[in-house]
Amino acid sequence: MDNFAAAVSAIEDLKRQAIIEEYAVGGAMALTFWAEPTTTFDLDVFVLFRSDSDSDLVTLEPIYRWARERGYQAKSEHIIIQSLPVQILPAPTPLAREAVTEAVELDYAGQPVRVIRPEYLIALALDGSARTKKRLARVAMLLEEAEVDHRLLTQLLERYNLRLPEFS
Amino acid sequence: MTTRIPSAMRARLRQGKRDLRLARRSMSLPDKVREVVELQKIAVTTIRRRRPLKDIERVWTIDRR
């Protein structure tokens, strides 16, 4: 098992410990898995917390406590797991929550890893303040290179009132 | 002066590029992660020339000893 698989296994442990309800890899690593390798220095992991929580206010403290107990160092907004900076992000919007729920399990050398589907990556990149030039470039890359379910993508764009940019 | 590239050569170059992208897309996930590490090495060298590296701008250690 390499360090990437070990990091994913550690994240799976968050679920086993019921600290989170679900997770999915997003960002540039998800893009790498669906299309071509792309430069990134961290692993973005979107998480859902248990829905039986009494409060809407999300705290990452249980995750940081879990990290401390396992000797993983926290650096700014990252937790260093097996030398990889992992950014754990509570899914902030209904679209992001759905993206985590609908993520698919890929096989990383025998280690299961849940990854946000390309259609959701596209929709997330088009959503509100996330719509930066860098993310629009990722949309173009996914549309060109990934196996995108265009029916699902169209449904998502309609349901969340999003639109694809004009690519010339 | 502009250089004119014969259309057959242009087609070959495009096809070559397509083949390369397909090969990169079809890599196994561990190979893709190793490729990300190679890209990190290039990025770190480039960034270091312009500014100090940020905390997370480090090359991942993937292989365990």
CSV table of N, CA, C and O in Angstrom, one decimal, chain A residues 6-24 45-50 60-70 72 79 81 86-89:
chain,number,residue,atom,x,y,z
A,6,ALA,N,-2.9,4.7,1.8
A,6,ALA,CA,-2.9,4.8,3.2
A,6,ALA,C,-3.7,6.0,3.7
A,6,ALA,O,-4.4,6.0,4.7
A,7,ALA,N,-3.5,7.1,3.0
A,7,ALA,CA,-4.3,8.4,3.3
A,7,ALA,C,-5.8,8.1,3.1
A,7,ALA,O,-6.6,8.5,3.9
A,8,VAL,N,-6.1,7.5,2.0
A,8,VAL,CA,-7.5,7.2,1.7
A,8,VAL,C,-8.1,6.3,2.8
A,8,VAL,O,-9.2,6.4,3.3
A,9,SER,N,-7.3,5.3,3.2
A,9,SER,CA,-7.7,4.3,4.2
A,9,SER,C,-8.0,5.1,5.5
A,9,SER,O,-8.9,4.8,6.2
A,10,ALA,N,-7.1,6.1,5.8
A,10,ALA,CA,-7.3,6.9,7.0
A,10,ALA,C,-8.6,7.6,6.9
A,10,ALA,O,-9.4,7.7,7.9
A,11,ILE,N,-8.9,8.2,5.8
A,11,ILE,CA,-10.2,8.9,5.6
A,11,ILE,C,-11.4,8.0,5.8
A,11,ILE,O,-12.4,8.4,6.3
A,12,GLU,N,-11.2,6.8,5.2
A,12,GLU,CA,-12.3,5.8,5.4
A,12,GLU,C,-12.5,5.5,6.9
A,12,GLU,O,-13.6,5.2,7.3
A,13,ASP,N,-11.5,5.6,7.7
A,13,ASP,CA,-11.6,5.4,9.1
A,13,ASP,C,-12.5,6.4,9.8
A,13,ASP,O,-13.2,6.1,10.7
A,14,LEU,N,-12.5,7.7,9.2
A,14,LEU,CA,-13.4,8.7,9.7
A,14,LEU,C,-14.9,8.2,9.7
A,14,LEU,O,-15.7,8.5,10.5
A,15,LYS,N,-15.1,7.5,8.6
A,15,LYS,CA,-16.5,7.0,8.4
A,15,LYS,C,-16.7,5.8,9.3
A,15,LYS,O,-17.8,5.7,10.0
A,16,ARG,N,-15.7,4.9,9.4
A,16,ARG,CA,-15.9,3.8,10.3
A,16,ARG,C,-16.1,4.2,11.8
A,16,ARG,O,-16.9,3.6,12.5
A,17,GLN,N,-15.5,5.3,12.1
A,17,GLN,CA,-15.6,5.8,13.5
A,17,GLN,C,-16.9,6.7,13.7
A,17,GLN,O,-17.1,7.2,14.7
A,18,ALA,N,-17.7,6.8,12.6
A,18,ALA,CA,-18.9,7.5,12.6
A,18,ALA,C,-18.7,9.0,12.9
A,18,ALA,O,-19.6,9.7,13.4
A,19,ILE,N,-17.5,9.5,12.6
A,19,ILE,CA,-17.2,11.0,12.8
A,19,ILE,C,-17.8,11.7,11.6
A,19,ILE,O,-18.3,12.8,11.7
A,20,ILE,N,-17.8,11.1,10.4
A,20,ILE,CA,-18.5,11.6,9.3
A,20,ILE,C,-19.5,10.5,8.8
A,20,ILE,O,-19.3,9.3,9.1
A,21,GLU,N,-20.4,11.0,8.0
A,21,GLU,CA,-21.4,10.0,7.4
A,21,GLU,C,-20.9,9.5,6.1
A,21,GLU,O,-21.0,8.3,5.8
A,22,GLU,N,-20.3,10.4,5.3
A,22,GLU,CA,-19.8,10.0,4.0
A,22,GLU,C,-18.7,11.0,3.5
A,22,GLU,O,-18.6,12.1,4.1
A,23,TYR,N,-17.9,10.5,2.6
A,23,TYR,CA,-16.9,11.4,2.0
A,23,TYR,C,-16.8,11.2,0.5
A,23,TYR,O,-17.2,10.1,0.0
A,24,ALA,N,-16.1,12.1,-0.1
A,24,ALA,CA,-15.8,11.9,-1.5
A,24,ALA,C,-14.6,12.8,-1.9
A,24,ALA,O,-14.6,14.0,-1.5
A,45,VAL,N,-11.2,16.7,0.2
A,45,VAL,CA,-12.1,15.6,0.6
A,45,VAL,C,-13.4,16.3,1.1
A,45,VAL,O,-13.3,17.0,2.1
A,46,PHE,N,-14.5,16.1,0.4
A,46,PHE,CA,-15.7,16.7,0.9
A,46,PHE,C,-16.4,15.7,1.8
A,46,PHE,O,-16.4,14.5,1.5
A,47,VAL,N,-17.0,16.2,2.9
A,47,VAL,CA,-17.6,15.2,3.8
A,47,VAL,C,-19.0,15.6,4.2
A,47,VAL,O,-19.3,16.8,4.1
A,48,LEU,N,-19.8,14.6,4.5
A,48,LEU,CA,-21.1,14.9,5.1
A,48,LEU,C,-21.1,14.5,6.5
A,48,LEU,O,-20.5,13.4,6.9
A,49,PHE,N,-21.6,15.3,7.4
A,49,PHE,CA,-21.7,14.9,8.8
A,49,PHE,C,-23.1,14.2,9.0
A,49,PHE,O,-24.0,14.3,8.2
A,50,ARG,N,-23.1,13.5,10.1
A,50,ARG,CA,-24.3,12.7,10.4
A,50,ARG,C,-25.5,13.7,10.5
A,50,ARG,O,-25.5,14.7,11.1
A,60,LEU,N,-15.4,21.2,12.8
A,60,LEU,CA,-14.4,20.2,12.4
A,60,LEU,C,-13.7,19.7,13.5
A,60,LEU,O,-12.8,18.8,13.4
A,61,GLU,N,-14.0,20.1,14.7
A,61,GLU,CA,-13.2,19.7,15.9
A,61,GLU,C,-13.2,18.2,16.1
A,61,GLU,O,-12.1,17.7,16.4
A,62,PRO,N,-14.3,17.4,15.9
A,62,PRO,CA,-14.1,16.0,16.0
A,62,PRO,C,-13.1,15.4,15.0
A,62,PRO,O,-12.4,14.4,15.3
A,63,ILE,N,-13.0,16.0,13.8
A,63,ILE,CA,-12.0,15.6,12.8
A,63,ILE,C,-10.6,15.9,13.3
A,63,ILE,O,-9.7,15.1,13.2
A,64,TYR,N,-10.4,17.1,13.9
A,64,TYR,CA,-9.1,17.5,14.4
A,64,TYR,C,-8.7,16.6,15.6
A,64,TYR,O,-7.5,16.2,15.7
A,65,ARG,N,-9.7,16.3,16.4
A,65,ARG,CA,-9.4,15.4,17.6
A,65,ARG,C,-8.9,14.0,17.1
A,65,ARG,O,-8.0,13.5,17.5
A,66,TRP,N,-9.7,13.5,16.1
A,66,TRP,CA,-9.3,12.2,15.5
A,66,TRP,C,-7.9,12.3,14.9
A,66,TRP,O,-7.1,11.3,15.1
A,67,ALA,N,-7.6,13.4,14.3
A,67,ALA,CA,-6.2,13.5,13.7
A,67,ALA,C,-5.2,13.5,14.8
A,67,ALA,O,-4.1,12.9,14.6
A,68,ARG,N,-5.4,14.3,15.8
A,68,ARG,CA,-4.4,14.4,16.9
A,68,ARG,C,-4.2,13.0,17.5
A,68,ARG,O,-3.1,12.6,17.8
A,69,GLU,N,-5.3,12.3,17.7
A,69,GLU,CA,-5.2,10.9,18.3
A,69,GLU,C,-4.3,10.0,17.5
A,69,GLU,O,-3.8,9.0,18.0
A,70,ARG,N,-4.3,10.2,16.2
A,70,ARG,CA,-3.6,9.3,15.3
A,70,ARG,C,-2.2,9.9,14.9
A,70,ARG,O,-1.5,9.4,14.1
A,72,TYR,N,-1.6,12.7,13.3
A,72,TYR,CA,-1.6,13.5,12.1
A,72,TYR,C,-1.5,15.0,12.4
A,72,TYR,O,-2.4,15.5,13.2
A,79,ILE,N,-4.8,18.7,7.0
A,79,ILE,CA,-4.3,17.7,8.0
A,79,ILE,C,-3.3,16.8,7.1
A,79,ILE,O,-3.6,16.4,6.0
A,81,ILE,N,-1.7,13.7,6.3
A,81,ILE,CA,-2.0,12.3,6.5
A,81,ILE,C,-1.0,11.5,5.5
A,81,ILE,O,-1.1,11.7,4.3
A,86,VAL,N,-4.2,17.0,3.4
A,86,VAL,CA,-5.6,16.7,3.1
A,86,VAL,C,-6.5,17.8,3.6
A,86,VAL,O,-6.4,18.2,4.8
A,87,GLN,N,-7.3,18.4,2.7
A,87,GLN,CA,-8.2,19.4,3.2
A,87,GLN,C,-9.6,18.8,3.3
A,87,GLN,O,-10.2,18.3,2.3
A,88,ILE,N,-10.1,18.8,4.5
A,88,ILE,CA,-11.4,18.2,4.7
A,88,ILE,C,-12.5,19.3,4.7
A,88,ILE,O,-12.4,20.2,5.5
A,89,LEU,N,-13.4,19.2,3.8
A,89,LEU,CA,-14.3,20.3,3.6
A,89,LEU,C,-15.8,19.8,3.8
A,89,LEU,O,-16.2,18.9,3.1
